[in-house]
Each structure stands twice: as C-alpha cells, then as structure tokens.
C-alpha cells in the first residue's frame, strides 16, 4: 500500500506562484509514475502532469510553460511548481501514483483569485 500526503495549496493572486508537494510512503519499491490531477467545481478530473521514475514528463496543454513537475526518488516525493497562475487553475489538486495499481492523495485546494 502506498500512502500519499499533499501539502502546499492555498489562495494566491492571478500571476502568482505556488508549489505543491506530495510525499509517498508505504513501499520500498520505486514508484514508476507520480503526478497530479485536478478537479474544478462542476468539471471532470483532468491530468495536470506526471513524471516517470526516469524523469520523463507529460503536461496538459493548459499548463505547459507555466507548471513544472519534478520528483525526488530517494524520499520519494513529487513536486508541482505552478507559476503565472490563472483563475482557471482554481481546483482541488490530487496527487497520483502508480505502482501495480492507482493510488490517490486526499487533495489540496488551490484558489487563484484577486
């Protein structure tokens, strides 16, 4: 079993930055994929970005050039640096990990508003 604990959400003004962190525990194996999804009110959950243990990354088109995903395999922890935030980035951001099955964190609220 893998447990995921997120931190770093909050309220930020448009154009601002936030950094999300997600710490994984419960497995001694390297987690092949870690990433972030988000769900805005009234919308379906969508992929934001994910990163493989090799370091290769995938981003949603809506966040390319603004968000950066990274990971520390030793901890293991995945990070999401979010810059140039827009009101449409407001959502609950959930950490995701894949190790033989899907694992989810409980989510952290990100609100972009003036």
Short mmCIF file of the N, C-alpha and C atoms (twelve columns), coordinates in Angstrom:
data_MODEL
# 
_entry.id   MODEL 
# 
loop_
_atom_site.group_PDB 
_atom_site.id 
_atom_site.type_symbol 
_atom_site.label_atom_id 
_atom_site.label_alt_id 
_atom_site.label_comp_id 
_atom_site.label_asym_id 
_atom_site.label_seq_id 
_atom_site.Cartn_x 
_atom_site.Cartn_y 
_atom_site.Cartn_z 
_atom_site.pdbx_PDB_model_num 
ATOM 1   N N  . UNK A 1   0.824   -1.191 0.000   1 
ATOM 2   C CA . UNK A 1   0.000   0.000  0.000   1 
ATOM 3   C C  . UNK A 1   0.863   1.247  0.000   1 
ATOM 4   N N  . UNK A 2   0.478   2.210  -0.823  1 
ATOM 5   C CA . UNK A 2   1.171   3.490  -0.888  1 
ATOM 6   C C  . UNK A 2   0.263   4.568  -0.319  1 
ATOM 7   N N  . UNK A 3   0.790   5.349  0.583   1 
ATOM 8   C CA . UNK A 3   0.049   6.488  1.110   1 
ATOM 9   C C  . UNK A 3   0.658   7.765  0.533   1 
ATOM 10  N N  . UNK A 4   -0.223  8.695  0.166   1 
ATOM 11  C CA . UNK A 4   0.205   9.955  -0.431  1 
ATOM 12  C C  . UNK A 4   -0.324  11.105 0.409   1 
ATOM 13  N N  . UNK A 5   0.547   12.019 0.776   1 
ATOM 14  C CA . UNK A 5   0.159   13.174 1.576   1 
ATOM 15  C C  . UNK A 5   0.614   14.448 0.864   1 
ATOM 16  N N  . UNK A 6   -0.374  15.278 0.499   1 
ATOM 17  C CA . UNK A 6   -0.081  16.518 -0.230  1 
ATOM 18  C C  . UNK A 6   0.054   17.690 0.738   1 
ATOM 19  N N  . UNK A 7   0.742   18.706 0.275   1 
ATOM 20  C CA . UNK A 7   0.832   19.973 1.001   1 
ATOM 21  C C  . UNK A 7   1.142   21.080 0.009   1 
ATOM 22  N N  . UNK A 8   0.860   22.315 0.433   1 
ATOM 23  C CA . UNK A 8   1.263   23.459 -0.378  1 
ATOM 24  C C  . UNK A 8   0.145   24.209 -1.064  1 
ATOM 25  N N  . UNK A 9   -1.086  23.775 -0.949  1 
ATOM 26  C CA . UNK A 9   -2.178  24.510 -1.583  1 
ATOM 27  C C  . UNK A 9   -2.471  25.802 -0.849  1 
ATOM 28  N N  . UNK A 10  -3.393  26.577 -1.411  1 
ATOM 29  C CA . UNK A 10  -3.783  27.823 -0.756  1 
ATOM 30  C C  . UNK A 10  -4.376  28.812 -1.717  1 
ATOM 31  N N  . UNK A 11  -4.452  30.057 -1.259  1 
ATOM 32  C CA . UNK A 11  -5.019  31.158 -2.036  1 
ATOM 33  C C  . UNK A 11  -3.879  32.006 -2.585  1 
ATOM 34  N N  . UNK A 12  -3.940  32.322 -3.870  1 
ATOM 35  C CA . UNK A 12  -2.906  33.134 -4.499  1 
ATOM 36  C C  . UNK A 12  -3.566  34.055 -5.526  1 
ATOM 37  N N  . UNK A 13  -2.964  35.205 -5.731  1 
ATOM 38  C CA . UNK A 13  -3.496  36.144 -6.729  1 
ATOM 39  C C  . UNK A 13  -3.106  35.713 -8.138  1 
ATOM 40  N N  . UNK A 14  -3.880  36.106 -9.132  1 
ATOM 41  C CA . UNK A 14  -3.501  35.813 -10.520 1 
ATOM 42  C C  . UNK A 14  -2.088  36.310 -10.817 1 
ATOM 43  N N  . UNK A 15  -1.337  35.462 -11.511 1 
ATOM 44  C CA . UNK A 15  0.050   35.777 -11.802 1 
ATOM 45  C C  . UNK A 15  1.021   35.282 -10.754 1 
ATOM 46  N N  . UNK A 16  0.505   34.815 -9.635  1 
ATOM 47  C CA . UNK A 16  1.348   34.339 -8.556  1 
ATOM 48  C C  . UNK A 16  1.816   32.903 -8.744  1 
ATOM 49  N N  . UNK A 17  2.489   32.407 -7.718  1 
ATOM 50  C CA . UNK A 17  3.073   31.067 -7.767  1 
ATOM 51  C C  . UNK A 17  2.734   30.280 -6.510  1 
ATOM 52  N N  . UNK A 18  2.690   28.980 -6.672  1 
ATOM 53  C CA . UNK A 18  2.540   28.045 -5.561  1 
ATOM 54  C C  . UNK A 18  3.350   26.801 -5.878  1 
ATOM 55  N N  . UNK A 19  3.772   26.112 -4.834  1 
ATOM 56  C CA . UNK A 19  4.473   24.843 -5.019  1 
ATOM 57  C C  . UNK A 19  3.768   23.780 -4.199  1 
ATOM 58  N N  . UNK A 20  3.315   22.742 -4.887  1 
ATOM 59  C CA . UNK A 20  2.687   21.609 -4.227  1 
ATOM 60  C C  . UNK A 20  3.715   20.500 -4.024  1 
ATOM 61  N N  . UNK A 21  3.564   19.800 -2.911  1 
ATOM 62  C CA . UNK A 21  4.422   18.653 -2.624  1 
ATOM 63  C C  . UNK A 21  3.546   17.453 -2.302  1 
ATOM 64  N N  . UNK A 22  4.029   16.280 -2.618  1 
ATOM 65  C CA . UNK A 22  3.317   15.044 -2.309  1 
ATOM 66  C C  . UNK A 22  4.338   14.005 -1.889  1 
ATOM 67  N N  . UNK A 23  4.254   13.604 -0.629  1 
ATOM 68  C CA . UNK A 23  5.176   12.619 -0.090  1 
ATOM 69  C C  . UNK A 23  4.527   11.243 -0.090  1 
ATOM 70  N N  . UNK A 24  5.232   10.272 -0.627  1 
ATOM 71  C CA . UNK A 24  4.740   8.895  -0.673  1 
ATOM 72  C C  . UNK A 24  5.409   8.063  0.408   1 
ATOM 73  N N  . UNK A 25  4.647   7.139  0.963   1 
ATOM 74  C CA . UNK A 25  5.192   6.213  1.949   1 
ATOM 75  C C  . UNK A 25  4.489   4.871  1.803   1 
ATOM 76  N N  . UNK A 26  5.065   3.839  2.432   1 
ATOM 77  C CA . UNK A 26  4.409   2.545  2.451   1 
ATOM 78  C C  . UNK A 26  4.968   1.520  1.501   1 
ATOM 79  N N  . UNK A 27  5.947   1.918  0.667   1 
ATOM 80  C CA . UNK A 27  6.535   0.959  -0.264  1 
ATOM 81  C C  . UNK A 27  8.035   1.200  -0.378  1 
ATOM 82  N N  . UNK A 28  8.773   0.115  -0.420  1 
ATOM 83  C CA . UNK A 28  10.219  0.223  -0.624  1 
ATOM 84  C C  . UNK A 28  10.583  0.202  -2.102  1 
ATOM 85  N N  . UNK A 29  9.601   -0.058 -2.941  1 
ATOM 86  C CA . UNK A 29  9.851   -0.121 -4.372  1 
ATOM 87  C C  . UNK A 29  9.809   1.274  -4.982  1 
ATOM 88  N N  . UNK A 30  10.562  1.475  -6.060  1 
ATOM 89  C CA . UNK A 30  10.499  2.761  -6.762  1 
ATOM 90  C C  . UNK A 30  9.157   2.851  -7.477  1 
ATOM 91  N N  . UNK A 31  8.493   3.983  -7.309  1 
ATOM 92  C CA . UNK A 31  7.173   4.185  -7.899  1 
ATOM 93  C C  . UNK A 31  7.352   4.624  -9.344  1 
ATOM 94  N N  . UNK A 32  6.826   3.852  -10.304 1 
ATOM 95  C CA . UNK A 32  7.079   4.157  -11.719 1 
ATOM 96  C C  . UNK A 32  6.543   5.517  -12.170 1 
ATOM 97  N N  . UNK A 33  5.343   5.861  -11.715 1 
ATOM 98  C CA . UNK A 33  4.722   7.112  -12.161 1 
ATOM 99  C C  . UNK A 33  4.159   7.852  -10.957 1 
ATOM 100 N N  . UNK A 34  4.433   9.146  -10.900 1 
ATOM 101 C CA . UNK A 34  3.809   10.037 -9.921  1 
ATOM 102 C C  . UNK A 34  3.351   11.282 -10.660 1 
ATOM 103 N N  . UNK A 35  2.263   11.840 -10.179 1 
ATOM 104 C CA . UNK A 35  1.767   13.013 -10.894 1 
ATOM 105 C C  . UNK A 35  0.682   13.740 -10.147 1 
ATOM 106 N N  . UNK A 36  0.047   14.650 -10.875 1 
ATOM 107 C CA . UNK A 36  -1.006  15.495 -10.317 1 
ATOM 108 C C  . UNK A 36  -2.194  15.546 -11.273 1 
ATOM 109 N N  . UNK A 37  -3.364  15.447 -10.687 1 
ATOM 110 C CA . UNK A 37  -4.615  15.699 -11.376 1 
ATOM 111 C C  . UNK A 37  -5.301  16.863 -10.667 1 
ATOM 112 N N  . UNK A 38  -6.302  17.438 -11.318 1 
ATOM 113 C CA . UNK A 38  -7.091  18.481 -10.675 1 
ATOM 114 C C  . UNK A 38  -8.546  18.365 -11.083 1 
ATOM 115 N N  . UNK A 39  -9.393  18.866 -10.216 1 
ATOM 116 C CA . UNK A 39  -10.825 18.892 -10.498 1 
ATOM 117 C C  . UNK A 39  -11.411 20.209 -10.044 1 
ATOM 118 N N  . UNK A 40  -11.928 20.953 -10.995 1 
ATOM 119 C CA . UNK A 40  -12.592 22.219 -10.700 1 
ATOM 120 C C  . UNK A 40  -14.073 21.959 -10.466 1 
ATOM 121 N N  . UNK A 41  -14.742 22.865 -9.753  1 
ATOM 122 C CA . UNK A 41  -16.175 22.680 -9.484  1 
ATOM 123 C C  . UNK A 41  -16.971 22.501 -10.778 1 
ATOM 124 N N  . UNK A 42  -17.778 21.450 -10.835 1 
ATOM 125 C CA . UNK A 42  -18.619 21.204 -11.993 1 
ATOM 126 C C  . UNK A 42  -17.913 20.628 -13.188 1 
ATOM 127 N N  . UNK A 43  -16.633 20.292 -13.042 1 
ATOM 128 C CA . UNK A 43  -15.870 19.752 -14.161 1 
ATOM 129 C C  . UNK A 43  -15.304 18.381 -13.816 1 
ATOM 130 N N  . UNK A 44  -14.922 17.656 -14.859 1 
ATOM 131 C CA . UNK A 44  -14.300 16.356 -14.640 1 
ATOM 132 C C  . UNK A 44  -12.851 16.513 -14.197 1 
ATOM 133 N N  . UNK A 45  -12.373 15.507 -13.517 1 
ATOM 134 C CA . UNK A 45  -10.974 15.489 -13.131 1 
ATOM 135 C C  . UNK A 45  -10.102 15.398 -14.376 1 
ATOM 136 N N  . UNK A 46  -9.013  16.159 -14.385 1 
ATOM 137 C CA . UNK A 46  -8.129  16.162 -15.550 1 
ATOM 138 C C  . UNK A 46  -6.676  16.029 -15.123 1 
ATOM 139 N N  . UNK A 47  -5.897  15.439 -16.009 1 
ATOM 140 C CA . UNK A 47  -4.471  15.323 -15.761 1 
ATOM 141 C C  . UNK A 47  -3.808  16.692 -15.845 1 
ATOM 142 N N  . UNK A 48  -2.946  16.977 -14.895 1 
ATOM 143 C CA . UNK A 48  -2.135  18.189 -14.948 1 
ATOM 144 C C  . UNK A 48  -0.743  17.844 -15.486 1 
ATOM 145 N N  . UNK A 49  -0.097  16.892 -14.839 1 
ATOM 146 C CA . UNK A 49  1.232   16.459 -15.265 1 
ATOM 147 C C  . UNK A 49  1.590   15.173 -14.549 1 
ATOM 148 N N  . UNK A 50  2.451   14.386 -15.185 1 
ATOM 149 C CA . UNK A 50  3.020   13.257 -14.465 1 
ATOM 150 C C  . UNK A 50  4.477   13.097 -14.855 1 
ATOM 151 N N  . UNK A 51  5.204   12.370 -14.006 1 
ATOM 152 C CA . UNK A 51  6.630   12.171 -14.208 1 
ATOM 153 C C  . UNK A 51  6.974   10.720 -13.900 1 
ATOM 154 N N  . UNK A 52  7.723   10.106 -14.783 1 
ATOM 155 C CA . UNK A 52  8.166   8.736  -14.563 1 
ATOM 156 C C  . UNK A 52  9.424   8.728  -13.692 1 
ATOM 157 N N  . UNK A 53  9.762   7.579  -13.179 1 
ATOM 158 C CA . UNK A 53  10.947  7.475  -12.333 1 
ATOM 159 C C  . UNK A 53  12.213  7.798  -13.122 1 
ATOM 160 N N  . UNK A 54  12.126  7.674  -14.448 1 
ATOM 161 C CA . UNK A 54  13.263  8.020  -15.313 1 
ATOM 162 C C  . UNK A 54  13.446  9.530  -15.446 1 
ATOM 163 N N  . UNK A 55  12.395  10.276 -15.098 1 
ATOM 164 C CA . UNK A 55  12.440  11.732 -15.217 1 
ATOM 165 C C  . UNK A 55  11.660  12.285 -16.399 1 
ATOM 166 N N  . UNK A 56  11.167  11.414 -17.268 1 
ATOM 167 C CA . UNK A 56  10.378  11.904 -18.396 1 
ATOM 168 C C  . UNK A 56  9.038   12.436 -17.893 1 
ATOM 169 N N  . UNK A 57  8.524   13.463 -18.572 1 
ATOM 170 C CA . UNK A 57  7.336   14.158 -18.096 1 
ATOM 171 C C  . UNK A 57  6.286   14.312 -19.183 1 
ATOM 172 N N  . UNK A 58  5.061   14.478 -18.733 1 
ATOM 173 C CA . UNK A 58  3.918   14.782 -19.600 1 
ATOM 174 C C  . UNK A 58  3.133   15.907 -18.936 1 
ATOM 175 N N  . UNK A 59  2.735   16.905 -19.729 1 
ATOM 176 C CA . UNK A 59  1.954   18.024 -19.212 1 
ATOM 177 C C  . UNK A 59  0.670   18.202 -20.012 1 
ATOM 178 N N  . UNK A 60  -0.364  18.654 -19.340 1 
ATOM 179 C CA . UNK A 60  -1.552  19.104 -20.055 1 
ATOM 180 C C  . UNK A 60  -1.197  20.364 -20.832 1 
ATOM 181 N N  . UNK A 61  -1.818  20.527 -21.994 1 
ATOM 182 C CA . UNK A 61  -1.525  21.706 -22.816 1 
ATOM 183 C C  . UNK A 61  -1.786  23.000 -22.059 1 
ATOM 184 N N  . UNK A 62  -2.788  22.988 -21.198 1 
ATOM 185 C CA . UNK A 62  -3.197  24.211 -20.494 1 
ATOM 186 C C  . UNK A 62  -2.161  24.699 -19.488 1 
ATOM 187 N N  . UNK A 63  -1.202  23.839 -19.112 1 
ATOM 188 C CA . UNK A 63  -0.222  24.250 -18.090 1 
ATOM 189 C C  . UNK A 63  1.209   24.276 -18.628 1 
ATOM 190 N N  . UNK A 64  1.393   23.861 -19.875 1 
ATOM 191 C CA . UNK A 64  2.746   23.842 -20.444 1 
ATOM 192 C C  . UNK A 64  3.362   25.231 -20.416 1 
ATOM 193 N N  . UNK A 65  4.612   25.299 -19.982 1 
ATOM 194 C CA . UNK A 65  5.313   26.570 -19.901 1 
ATOM 195 C C  . UNK A 65  5.073   27.329 -18.614 1 
ATOM 196 N N  . UNK A 66  4.093   26.896 -17.824 1 
ATOM 197 C CA . UNK A 66  3.793   27.572 -16.545 1 
ATOM 198 C C  . UNK A 66  4.053   26.673 -15.347 1 
ATOM 199 N N  . UNK A 67  3.786   25.383 -15.497 1 
ATOM 200 C CA . UNK A 67  3.951   24.430 -14.402 1 
ATOM 201 C C  . UNK A 67  5.159   23.541 -14.683 1 
ATOM 202 N N  . UNK A 68  5.829   23.147 -13.603 1 
ATOM 203 C CA . UNK A 68  6.953   22.219 -13.712 1 
ATOM 204 C C  . UNK A 68  6.810   21.129 -12.669 1 
ATOM 205 N N  . UNK A 69  6.849   19.893 -13.134 1 
ATOM 206 C CA . UNK A 69  6.777   18.752 -12.223 1 
ATOM 207 C C  . UNK A 69  8.183   18.183 -12.036 1 
ATOM 208 N N  . UNK A 70  8.466   17.764 -10.819 1 
ATOM 209 C CA . UNK A 70  9.761   17.150 -10.525 1 
ATOM 210 C C  . UNK A 70  9.559   16.131 -9.417  1 
ATOM 211 N N  . UNK A 71  10.561  15.314 -9.190  1 
ATOM 212 C CA . UNK A 71  10.442  14.301 -8.141  1 
ATOM 213 C C  . UNK A 71  11.807  13.999 -7.553  1 
ATOM 214 N N  . UNK A 72  11.755  13.554 -6.312  1 
ATOM 215 C CA . UNK A 72  12.936  13.092 -5.603  1 
ATOM 216 C C  . UNK A 72  12.694  11.627 -5.301  1 
ATOM 217 N N  . UNK A 73  13.328  10.748 -6.051  1 
ATOM 218 C CA . UNK A 73  13.074  9.315  -5.892  1 
ATOM 219 C C  . UNK A 73  13.554  8.789  -4.543  1 
ATOM 220 N N  . UNK A 74  14.466  9.466  -3.925  1 
ATOM 221 C CA . UNK A 74  15.018  8.984  -2.658  1 
ATOM 222 C C  . UNK A 74  14.035  9.147  -1.511  1 
ATOM 223 N N  . UNK A 75  13.103  10.117 -1.637  1 
ATOM 224 C CA . UNK A 75  12.261  10.399 -0.476  1 
ATOM 225 C C  . UNK A 75  11.079  9.476  -0.290  1 
ATOM 226 N N  . UNK A 76  10.263  9.099  -1.278  1 
ATOM 227 C CA . UNK A 76  10.041  9.702  -2.588  1 
ATOM 228 C C  . UNK A 76  8.955   10.786 -2.514  1 
ATOM 229 N N  . UNK A 77  9.156   11.836 -3.231  1 
ATOM 230 C CA . UNK A 77  8.265   12.986 -3.224  1 
ATOM 231 C C  . UNK A 77  8.168   13.548 -4.625  1 
ATOM 232 N N  . UNK A 78  6.958   13.992 -4.975  1 
ATOM 233 C CA . UNK A 78  6.757   14.664 -6.246  1 
ATOM 234 C C  . UNK A 78  6.331   16.103 -5.964  1 
ATOM 235 N N  . UNK A 79  6.813   17.018 -6.799  1 
ATOM 236 C CA . UNK A 79  6.549   18.442 -6.629  1 
ATOM 237 C C  . UNK A 79  5.865   18.996 -7.881  1 
ATOM 238 N N  . UNK A 80  5.070   20.031 -7.677  1 
ATOM 239 C CA . UNK A 80  4.479   20.749 -8.799  1 
ATOM 240 C C  . UNK A 80  4.685   22.235 -8.551  1 
ATOM 241 N N  . UNK A 81  5.588   22.829 -9.307  1 
ATOM 242 C CA . UNK A 81  5.802   24.260 -9.228  1 
ATOM 243 C C  . UNK A 81  4.862   24.929 -10.211 1 
ATOM 244 N N  . UNK A 82  4.001   25.781 -9.699  1 
ATOM 245 C CA . UNK A 82  2.985   26.441 -10.518 1 
ATOM 246 C C  . UNK A 82  3.259   27.933 -10.559 1 
ATOM 247 N N  . UNK A 83  3.564   28.440 -11.737 1 
ATOM 248 C CA . UNK A 83  3.831   29.860 -11.940 1 
ATOM 249 C C  . UNK A 83  2.775   30.473 -12.851 1 
ATOM 250 N N  . UNK A 84  2.710   31.778 -12.851 1 
ATOM 251 C CA . UNK A 84  1.762   32.510 -13.712 1 
ATOM 252 C C  . UNK A 84  0.355   31.944 -13.581 1 
ATOM 253 N N  . UNK A 85  -0.065  31.762 -12.348 1 
ATOM 254 C CA . UNK A 85  -1.355  31.131 -12.093 1 
ATOM 255 C C  . UNK A 85  -2.504  32.002 -12.591 1 
ATOM 256 N N  . UNK A 86  -3.543  31.311 -13.076 1 
ATOM 257 C CA . UNK A 86  -4.725  31.960 -13.623 1 
ATOM 258 C C  . UNK A 86  -5.952  31.528 -12.822 1 
ATOM 259 N N  . UNK A 87  -7.015  32.331 -12.836 1 
ATOM 260 C CA . UNK A 87  -8.233  31.922 -12.121 1 
ATOM 261 C C  . UNK A 87  -8.734  30.540 -12.564 1 
ATOM 262 N N  . UNK A 88  -8.532  30.199 -13.824 1 
ATOM 263 C CA . UNK A 88  -8.997  28.888 -14.302 1 
ATOM 264 C C  . UNK A 88  -8.151  27.730 -13.789 1 
ATOM 265 N N  . UNK A 89  -7.082  28.010 -13.078 1 
ATOM 266 C CA . UNK A 89  -6.308  26.959 -12.421 1 
ATOM 267 C C  . UNK A 89  -6.907  26.579 -11.068 1 
ATOM 268 N N  . UNK A 90  -7.910  27.313 -10.628 1 
ATOM 269 C CA . UNK A 90  -8.563  27.007 -9.365  1 
ATOM 270 C C  . UNK A 90  -9.187  25.623 -9.410  1 
ATOM 271 N N  . UNK A 91  -8.817  24.792 -8.444  1 
ATOM 272 C CA . UNK A 91  -9.284  23.403 -8.419  1 
ATOM 273 C C  . UNK A 91  -8.743  22.716 -7.173  1 
ATOM 274 N N  . UNK A 92  -9.255  21.518 -6.937  1 
ATOM 275 C CA . UNK A 92  -8.631  20.626 -5.960  1 
ATOM 276 C C  . UNK A 92  -7.593  19.801 -6.712  1 
ATOM 277 N N  . UNK A 93  -6.363  19.892 -6.247  1 
ATOM 278 C CA . UNK A 93  -5.253  19.173 -6.877  1 
ATOM 279 C C  . UNK A 93  -4.960  17.901 -6.082  1 
ATOM 280 N N  . UNK A 94  -4.957  16.785 -6.780  1 
ATOM 281 C CA . UNK A 94  -4.734  15.498 -6.132  1 
ATOM 282 C C  . UNK A 94  -3.471  14.845 -6.657  1 
ATOM 283 N N  . UNK A 95  -2.713  14.329 -5.733  1 
ATOM 284 C CA . UNK A 95  -1.502  13.594 -6.072  1 
ATOM 285 C C  . UNK A 95  -1.885  12.190 -6.536  1 
ATOM 286 N N  . UNK A 96  -1.120  11.667 -7.462  1 
ATOM 287 C CA . UNK A 96  -1.382  10.354 -8.040  1 
ATOM 288 C C  . UNK A 96  -0.082  9.562  -8.111  1 
ATOM 289 N N  . UNK A 97  -0.211  8.271  -7.861  1 
ATOM 290 C CA . UNK A 97  0.950   7.384  -8.014  1 
ATOM 291 C C  . UNK A 97  0.479   6.056  -8.583  1 
ATOM 292 N N  . UNK A 98  1.320   5.469  -9.422  1 
ATOM 293 C CA . UNK A 98  1.023   4.152  -9.963  1 
ATOM 294 C C  . UNK A 98  2.150   3.194  -9.593  1 
ATOM 295 N N  . UNK A 99  1.770   2.141  -8.860  1 
ATOM 296 C CA . UNK A 99  2.677   1.049  -8.519  1 
ATOM 297 C C  . UNK A 99  1.821   -0.203 -8.489  1 
ATOM 298 N N  . UNK A 100 1.662   -0.822 -9.604  1 
ATOM 299 C CA . UNK A 100 0.812   -2.002 -9.811  1 
ATOM 300 C C  . UNK A 100 -0.686  -1.653 -9.741  1 
ATOM 301 N N  . UNK A 101 -1.010  -0.531 -9.131  1 
ATOM 302 C CA . UNK A 101 -2.381  -0.031 -9.106  1 
ATOM 303 C C  . UNK A 101 -2.316  1.467  -8.879  1 
ATOM 304 N N  . UNK A 102 -3.502  2.105  -9.000  1 
ATOM 305 C CA . UNK A 102 -3.567  3.551  -8.810  1 
ATOM 306 C C  . UNK A 102 -3.690  3.897  -7.330  1 
ATOM 307 N N  . UNK A 103 -2.985  4.936  -6.939  1 
ATOM 308 C CA . UNK A 103 -3.105  5.485  -5.587  1 
ATOM 309 C C  . UNK A 103 -3.370  6.980  -5.684  1 
ATOM 310 N N  . UNK A 104 -4.171  7.491  -4.743  1 
ATOM 311 C CA . UNK A 104 -4.556  8.904  -4.750  1 
ATOM 312 C C  . UNK A 104 -4.364  9.528  -3.390  1 
ATOM 313 N N  . UNK A 105 -3.938  10.782 -3.400  1 
ATOM 314 C CA . UNK A 105 -3.948  11.568 -2.189  1 
ATOM 315 C C  . UNK A 105 -5.333  12.129 -1.953  1 
ATOM 316 N N  . UNK A 106 -5.510  12.812 -0.819  1 
ATOM 317 C CA . UNK A 106 -6.841  13.316 -0.475  1 
ATOM 318 C C  . UNK A 106 -7.142  14.649 -1.140  1 
ATOM 319 N N  . UNK A 107 -6.138  15.299 -1.695  1 
ATOM 320 C CA . UNK A 107 -6.362  16.534 -2.428  1 
ATOM 321 C C  . UNK A 107 -6.043  17.770 -1.614  1 
ATOM 322 N N  . UNK A 108 -5.636  18.818 -2.326  1 
ATOM 323 C CA . UNK A 108 -5.373  20.105 -1.697  1 
ATOM 324 C C  . UNK A 108 -5.966  21.208 -2.573  1 
ATOM 325 N N  . UNK A 109 -6.616  22.166 -1.935  1 
ATOM 326 C CA . UNK A 109 -7.311  23.225 -2.667  1 
ATOM 327 C C  . UNK A 109 -6.328  24.292 -3.129  1 
ATOM 328 N N  . UNK A 110 -6.432  24.653 -4.395  1 
ATOM 329 C CA . UNK A 110 -5.696  25.791 -4.949  1 
ATOM 330 C C  . UNK A 110 -6.731  26.778 -5.472  1 
ATOM 331 N N  . UNK A 111 -6.693  27.990 -4.954  1 
ATOM 332 C CA . UNK A 111 -7.624  29.037 -5.369  1 
ATOM 333 C C  . UNK A 111 -6.833  30.222 -5.900  1 
ATOM 334 N N  . UNK A 112 -7.132  30.611 -7.132  1 
ATOM 335 C CA . UNK A 112 -6.458  31.744 -7.759  1 
ATOM 336 C C  . UNK A 112 -7.500  32.851 -7.917  1 
ATOM 337 N N  . UNK A 113 -7.345  33.886 -7.134  1 
ATOM 338 C CA . UNK A 113 -8.353  34.946 -7.114  1 
ATOM 339 C C  . UNK A 113 -7.743  36.224 -6.571  1 
ATOM 340 N N  . UNK A 114 -8.232  37.346 -7.087  1 
ATOM 341 C CA . UNK A 114 -7.806  38.632 -6.567  1 
ATOM 342 C C  . UNK A 114 -8.752  39.122 -5.472  1 
# 
